[in-house]
Coordinates of N, CA, C and O in Angstrom, one line a residue:
M197 N 0.9 -0.9 -0.1 CA 0.2 0.2 -0.5 C 0.8 1.2 0.0 O 1.6 1.4 0.5
P198 N 0.6 2.2 -0.8 CA 1.6 3.3 -0.9 C 1.3 4.4 -0.1 O 0.3 4.0 1.0
D199 N 2.4 4.6 0.7 CA 2.6 5.7 1.8 C 1.5 6.6 2.1 O 0.4 7.2 3.3
E200 N 0.5 7.5 0.9 CA -0.4 8.5 1.3 C -1.9 7.4 1.2 O -2.8 8.1 2.0
E201 N -1.9 6.2 1.4 CA -2.9 5.2 1.4 C -3.4 4.9 2.6 O -4.3 4.5 3.3
Q202 N -1.5 4.9 3.6 CA -2.1 5.2 5.0 C -2.9 5.0 5.8 O -2.5 6.8 5.7
I203 N -3.5 4.7 7.2 CA -3.8 5.4 7.7 C -2.7 5.8 9.2 O -1.8 4.8 9.2
D204 N -2.7 7.4 9.7 CA -2.2 7.5 10.4 C -2.8 7.6 12.1 O -3.6 8.4 12.7
F205 N -2.6 6.1 12.8 CA -3.1 5.6 13.4 C -2.8 6.5 15.1 O -3.4 7.0 15.7
S206 N -1.8 7.3 14.9 CA -1.1 8.0 16.1 C -1.9 9.4 15.8 O -2.5 9.8 16.9
A207 N -2.4 9.9 14.6 CA -3.0 11.0 14.6 C -4.8 10.6 14.9 O -5.3 11.6 15.6
F208 N -4.9 9.8 14.7 CA -6.4 9.3 14.8 C -6.4 9.1 16.0 O -7.4 9.3 16.9
A209 N -6.1 8.1 16.9 CA -5.7 8.4 18.6 C -5.7 9.7 19.2 O -6.8 9.7 20.0
E210 N -4.9 10.7 18.5 CA -4.7 12.3 19.1 C -6.3 12.7 18.7 O -6.5 13.1 19.9
R211 N -7.0 12.2 18.0 CA -8.1 13.3 17.7 C -8.9 12.5 18.7 O -10.1 13.1 18.8
A212 N -9.1 11.5 18.5 CA -9.9 10.4 19.3 C -9.7 11.3 21.2 O -10.5 11.7 21.5
R213 N -8.3 11.1 21.3 CA -8.5 11.8 22.9 C -9.0 12.9 23.2 O -9.4 13.3 24.0
R214 N -8.9 14.0 22.2 CA -9.4 15.4 21.7 C -11.0 15.5 21.9 O -11.4 16.0 23.2
M215 N -11.7 14.6 21.4 CA -12.9 14.1 21.3 C -13.5 13.6 22.7 O -14.4 14.3 23.2
R216 N -13.1 13.1 22.8 CA -13.2 12.8 24.7 C -13.1 13.5 25.8 O -13.6 13.5 26.5
G217 N -12.1 14.6 25.6 CA -12.0 15.5 26.4 C -12.8 16.6 26.1 O -13.7 17.1 27.2
A218 N -13.2 16.9 25.0 CA -14.8 17.5 24.5 C -15.5 17.2 25.2 O -16.6 17.8 25.3
M219 N -15.6 16.0 24.6 CA -16.9 15.6 25.2 C -17.1 15.6 26.7 O -18.3 16.0 27.2
T220 N -16.3 15.2 27.3 CA -16.2 15.4 29.2 C -16.7 17.2 29.3 O -17.4 17.2 30.1
D221 N -15.9 18.0 28.7 CA -16.7 19.7 29.0 C -17.9 19.6 28.8 O -18.4 20.2 29.0
A222 N -18.0 19.1 27.3 CA -19.7 19.1 27.0 C -20.7 18.7 27.9 O -22.0 19.3 27.9
Q223 N -20.5 17.4 28.5 CA -21.3 16.4 29.2 C -21.3 17.9 30.5 O -22.5 17.8 31.4
Q224 N -20.2 18.1 31.0 CA -20.0 19.2 32.5 C -21.4 20.5 32.1 O -21.8 20.9 32.9
D225 N -20.7 20.8 30.9 CA -21.8 22.4 30.9 C -23.1 21.8 30.6 O -24.2 22.7 31.1
L226 N -23.6 20.4 30.0 CA -25.2 20.0 30.2 C -25.7 19.9 31.5 O -26.9 20.7 31.2
R227 N -24.7 19.8 32.5 CA -25.2 19.8 33.5 C -25.9 20.5 34.3 O -26.2 20.9 35.4
T228 N -24.8 22.0 33.7 CA -25.5 22.9 34.6 C -26.3 23.8 33.6 O -27.1 25.2 34.1
L229 N -26.7 23.3 32.4 CA -27.9 23.8 31.6 C -29.3 23.9 31.9 O -29.4 22.6 33.1
E230 N -30.4 25.0 31.9 CA -31.8 24.7 32.2 C -32.4 25.2 31.1 O -31.6 26.4 30.9
A231 N -33.3 24.7 31.0 CA -34.5 25.6 30.2 C -35.7 25.5 30.3 O -36.8 24.4 31.3
T232 N -36.7 26.8 30.2 CA -37.7 26.9 30.6 C -39.0 26.4 29.4 O -38.9 27.2 28.0
G233 N -39.8 25.6 29.8 CA -40.7 25.8 28.6 C -42.4 26.3 29.6 O -42.7 26.0 30.6
H234 N -43.4 26.4 28.6 CA -44.7 27.2 28.6 C -45.6 25.9 28.2 O -45.3 25.9 27.2
S235 N -46.9 26.2 28.9 CA -48.2 25.2 28.3 C -48.5 26.0 27.1 O -48.0 27.6 27.3
S236 N -49.3 25.9 26.6 CA -49.8 26.7 25.3 C -50.6 27.9 25.9 O -50.7 29.0 24.7
D237 N -51.3 27.8 26.7 CA -51.6 29.1 26.9 C -50.6 30.3 27.8 O -51.1 31.3 28.0
G238 N -49.5 29.5 28.0 CA -48.9 30.3 28.8 C -48.7 30.3 30.4 O -48.2 31.5 31.2
M239 N -49.8 30.1 30.9 CA -50.1 30.2 32.6 C -49.3 29.1 33.3 O -49.3 28.8 34.5
V240 N -48.8 28.0 32.5 CA -48.0 27.1 33.3 C -46.6 27.1 32.8 O -46.3 27.1 31.5
T241 N -45.5 27.3 33.7 CA -44.0 27.4 33.3 C -43.1 26.1 34.0 O -43.5 25.6 35.4
A242 N -42.6 25.3 33.2 CA -41.9 24.6 34.2 C -39.9 24.3 33.1 O -40.1 25.0 32.4
T243 N -39.1 24.3 34.5 CA -37.6 24.8 34.2 C -37.3 23.0 34.4 O -37.1 22.4 35.1
V244 N -36.4 22.7 33.4 CA -35.9 21.3 33.7 C -34.3 21.6 33.1 O -33.6 22.4 32.3
S245 N -33.1 20.5 33.9 CA -31.9 20.8 34.0 C -31.5 19.9 32.8 O -32.2 19.0 32.0
G246 N -30.1 20.2 32.7 CA -29.8 19.1 31.6 C -29.5 17.9 31.8 O -28.9 16.7 31.2
E247 N -30.0 17.3 33.3 CA -29.7 15.8 33.8 C -31.3 15.5 33.3 O -31.5 14.5 34.4
S248 N -31.9 16.0 33.1 CA -33.1 15.9 32.7 C -34.1 15.8 34.0 O -34.6 14.9 34.8
R249 N -34.1 16.9 35.2 CA -34.9 16.5 36.4 C -35.4 18.2 35.8 O -34.9 19.4 35.8
V250 N -36.8 18.4 36.6 CA -38.5 19.0 37.1 C -37.1 20.0 38.1 O -37.2 19.3 39.2
V251 N -36.6 21.3 37.9 CA -36.5 21.5 39.0 C -37.1 23.1 39.1 O -37.0 23.8 40.3
D252 N -37.8 23.3 38.6 CA -38.9 24.3 38.8 C -40.4 24.1 38.3 O -40.4 23.9 36.8
L253 N -41.2 24.5 39.1 CA -42.7 24.5 38.2 C -43.7 25.5 38.6 O -43.3 26.1 39.9
R254 N -43.9 26.3 38.0 CA -44.7 27.8 38.5 C -46.0 27.5 37.8 O -46.0 27.3 36.2
I255 N -47.4 27.9 38.4 CA -48.7 27.1 38.1 C -49.3 28.6 38.2 O -49.6 28.9 39.6
H256 N -49.8 29.5 37.4 CA -50.9 30.8 37.5 C -51.6 30.4 38.5 O -52.8 29.4 38.2
P257 N -52.4 31.0 39.3 CA -53.9 30.6 40.0 C -54.9 30.5 39.5 O -55.9 29.6 39.5
S258 N -55.1 30.9 38.2 CA -55.9 31.1 37.6 C -56.3 29.8 37.1 O -57.8 29.4 36.1
V259 N -55.7 29.3 36.8 CA -56.0 27.7 36.1 C -55.6 26.5 37.5 O -55.8 24.9 36.6
I260 N -56.2 26.6 38.5 CA -56.4 25.6 39.5 C -57.7 25.7 39.6 O -58.2 26.5 40.3
D261 N -58.9 24.7 39.0 CA -59.4 24.2 38.7 C -59.9 23.0 39.3 O -59.5 22.1 38.8
P262 N -60.9 23.0 40.8 CA -60.7 21.6 41.6 C -61.9 20.9 40.6 O -61.6 19.8 41.0
D263 N -62.4 21.6 39.6 CA -63.3 20.6 38.9 C -62.7 19.9 37.5 O -63.5 18.9 37.2
D264 N -61.2 20.6 37.1 CA -60.8 20.0 36.2 C -59.8 19.9 36.3 O -58.4 20.3 35.8
P265 N -59.4 18.5 36.9 CA -57.8 18.5 37.4 C -56.9 17.6 35.9 O -56.0 18.3 36.1
D266 N -57.7 17.4 35.2 CA -56.8 16.7 33.9 C -56.7 17.9 33.1 O -55.6 18.1 32.5
G267 N -57.3 19.5 33.2 CA -56.9 20.4 32.6 C -55.4 21.0 32.8 O -54.8 21.2 32.2
L268 N -55.5 20.6 34.6 CA -54.3 21.6 34.7 C -53.0 20.3 34.9 O -52.5 20.9 34.2
A269 N -53.1 19.3 34.6 CA -52.1 18.2 33.9 C -51.9 18.6 32.8 O -50.8 18.2 32.4
V270 N -52.3 18.8 31.7 CA -52.4 18.5 30.5 C -51.4 19.4 30.5 O -50.4 20.2 29.4
L271 N -51.7 21.3 30.6 CA -50.9 22.4 30.6 C -49.9 21.8 32.0 O -48.6 22.2 30.7
V272 N -49.7 21.3 32.7 CA -48.3 20.8 33.4 C -47.6 20.2 32.8 O -46.0 20.6 32.4
L273 N -48.2 19.1 31.8 CA -47.2 18.3 30.6 C -46.7 19.2 29.5 O -45.6 19.1 29.0
Q274 N -47.8 20.0 29.0 CA -47.2 21.3 28.0 C -45.6 21.3 28.2 O -44.5 21.6 27.3
A275 N -45.7 22.1 29.2 CA -44.9 23.4 30.1 C -43.3 22.3 29.6 O -42.4 22.7 29.4
I276 N -43.5 20.8 30.2 CA -42.4 20.3 30.4 C -42.2 19.5 29.3 O -40.8 19.7 29.1
D277 N -42.7 19.3 28.4 CA -42.5 18.9 27.2 C -41.7 20.1 26.2 O -40.8 19.7 25.7
S278 N -41.9 21.1 26.4 CA -41.5 22.2 26.0 C -40.1 22.3 26.6 O -39.0 22.5 25.7
A279 N -39.7 22.4 27.4 CA -38.5 22.7 28.6 C -37.6 21.2 28.1 O -36.2 21.7 27.4
Y280 N -38.1 20.2 27.8 CA -37.3 18.9 27.3 C -36.6 19.6 25.7 O -35.8 19.3 25.5
D281 N -37.9 19.5 25.2 CA -37.3 20.2 23.8 C -36.5 21.1 23.5 O -35.2 21.0 23.1
T282 N -36.4 22.4 24.7 CA -35.3 23.0 24.5 C -34.4 22.4 24.9 O -33.1 22.6 24.2
V283 N -34.4 21.5 25.8 CA -32.9 21.2 26.8 C -32.7 20.0 25.6 O -31.0 20.2 25.1
D284 N -33.3 19.5 25.0 CA -33.0 18.6 23.3 C -32.6 18.9 22.3 O -31.3 18.3 22.2
E285 N -33.0 20.2 22.3 CA -32.1 21.2 21.3 C -30.6 21.4 21.8 O -29.6 21.5 20.5
R286 N -30.0 22.1 23.0 CA -29.3 22.7 22.8 C -28.3 21.4 23.4 O -26.7 21.5 22.9
R287 N -29.1 19.9 23.7 CA -27.8 19.1 23.8 C -27.2 18.6 22.5 O -26.4 18.2 22.3
T288 N -28.0 18.6 21.6 CA -27.9 18.0 20.1 C -26.7 19.3 19.4 O -25.7 18.9 18.7
E289 N -26.8 20.6 20.0 CA -26.1 21.5 19.3 C -24.8 21.2 19.7 O -23.6 21.1 19.2
V290 N -24.6 21.2 21.6 CA -23.2 21.2 21.8 C -22.7 19.8 21.4 O -21.4 19.8 21.1
F291 N -23.6 18.4 21.2 CA -22.7 17.4 20.8 C -22.2 17.1 19.4 O -21.2 16.8 18.9
S292 N -22.6 18.2 18.5 CA -22.8 18.7 17.5 C -21.3 19.1 16.9 O -20.7 18.8 16.2
G293 N -21.1 19.9 17.8 CA -19.7 20.4 17.6 C -18.9 20.1 18.3 O -17.8 20.0 17.6
V294 N -18.9 19.1 18.9 CA -17.9 18.0 19.7 C -17.4 17.0 18.5 O -16.4 16.5 18.2
T295 N -18.5 16.2 17.9 CA -18.3 15.0 17.2 C -18.4 15.4 15.8 O -18.2 14.6 14.8
G296 N -18.4 16.7 15.0 CA -18.6 17.0 14.1 C -19.6 16.5 13.1 O -19.4 15.4 12.3
G297 N -20.9 16.2 13.8 CA -22.0 15.5 13.0 C -21.8 14.4 13.4 O -22.9 13.6 12.6
L298 N -21.2 13.4 14.4 CA -21.5 12.0 14.2 C -22.8 11.8 14.6 O -23.3 10.7 14.4
Q299 N -23.1 12.6 15.8 CA -24.6 12.2 16.2 C -25.8 12.5 15.6 O -26.5 10.8 15.1
S300 N -25.2 13.0 13.6 CA -26.6 13.0 12.7 C -26.5 11.7 12.1 O -27.5 10.9 12.0
I301 N -25.5 11.5 12.1 CA -25.2 10.0 11.1 C -25.6 9.0 12.0 O -26.3 7.8 11.6
L302 N -25.5 9.1 13.9 CA -26.0 8.1 14.6 C -27.4 7.9 14.7 O -28.3 6.9 14.8
A303 N -28.1 9.0 14.5 CA -29.5 9.0 14.5 C -30.4 8.4 12.9 O -30.7 7.9 13.2
G304 N -29.2 8.8 11.5 CA -29.7 7.8 10.8 C -29.7 6.8 10.7 O -30.4 5.6 10.6
L305 N -28.8 5.8 11.2 CA -28.6 4.1 11.8 C -29.8 3.8 12.5 O -30.2 3.0 12.4
N306 N -30.5 4.7 13.4 CA -31.4 4.7 14.1 C -32.9 4.9 13.5 O -33.9 4.8 14.0
G307 N -32.6 5.3 12.5 CA -34.3 5.3 12.1 C -34.5 6.8 12.2 O -35.2 7.2 11.9
G308 N -33.5 7.7 12.8 CA -34.2 8.9 12.6 C -34.9 9.4 14.0 O -35.4 10.1 14.0
Q309 N -35.3 8.1 14.8 CA -36.3 8.3 16.0 C -36.0 9.0 17.3 O -34.4 8.6 17.9
R310 N -36.1 9.7 17.8 CA -36.4 10.1 19.5 C -36.5 9.2 20.5 O -37.3 8.1 20.2
E311 N -36.1 9.7 21.4 CA -36.3 8.7 22.4 C -37.8 9.1 22.4 O -38.9 9.6 21.9
P312 N -38.4 7.7 22.9 CA -40.4 7.8 23.5 C -40.0 8.7 24.0 O -39.9 9.5 25.2
V313 N -42.0 9.3 23.9 CA -42.0 10.7 24.8 C -43.4 10.4 25.4 O -44.0 8.9 25.4
V314 N -43.3 10.6 26.7 CA -44.3 9.6 27.5 C -45.8 10.4 27.4 O -45.3 11.6 26.9
V315 N -47.1 9.6 26.9 CA -47.7 10.3 26.6 C -49.0 10.0 28.0 O -49.3 8.6 28.1
P316 N -49.4 11.1 28.7 CA -49.9 10.6 29.6 C -51.2 10.0 28.8 O -51.9 10.2 28.2
R317 N -52.5 9.4 29.9 CA -53.3 8.7 29.6 C -54.9 9.9 29.3 O -55.7 9.1 30.6
L318 N -54.7 11.2 29.1 CA -56.0 12.2 29.3 C -56.1 12.6 27.9 O -55.6 12.4 27.0
S319 N -57.1 11.9 27.4 CA -58.5 12.5 26.3 C -57.9 13.9 26.0 O -57.8 14.1 24.4
K320 N -57.4 15.1 26.8 CA -57.4 16.4 26.0 C -55.9 16.8 25.9 O -56.1 17.2 25.0
Y321 N -55.2 15.5 26.2 CA -53.7 15.6 25.8 C -53.3 15.0 24.8 O -53.6 14.1 24.5
R322 N -52.3 16.0 23.5 CA -52.1 15.1 22.2 C -50.5 16.1 21.9 O -50.3 16.7 21.7
P323 N -49.6 15.3 22.4 CA -48.1 15.4 22.4 C -48.0 16.1 20.9 O -48.9 15.4 19.9
R324 N -47.0 16.7 20.9 CA -46.8 17.6 19.0 C -46.1 16.8 18.5 O -45.7 15.8 18.9

């Protein structure tokens, strides 16, 4: 095999080492990330962390109806879903920068499917 066709394994290993360090840094950055989402009417807001934890939930008193607990549940779920969507977008941006688009290649291998969404058994709620 001619020299120009040989793989430079030392350069490949160095690149992998740098990518691993950048991935560690990115994961640390995502731990401090927080994103806030809103219900469709804006009366409920939820904040989630980059570690997929709900860290804040605010509910406007006007949407608390003791006769319609399912309505409030729908608004809470909408706000949480919205916040998770923002975290997912940010996570994709961060890791795409680190891996040079490797994430989109891996997603293509997985059929482009996202992680499953939890769908509540409430007739009024339909996820996006």
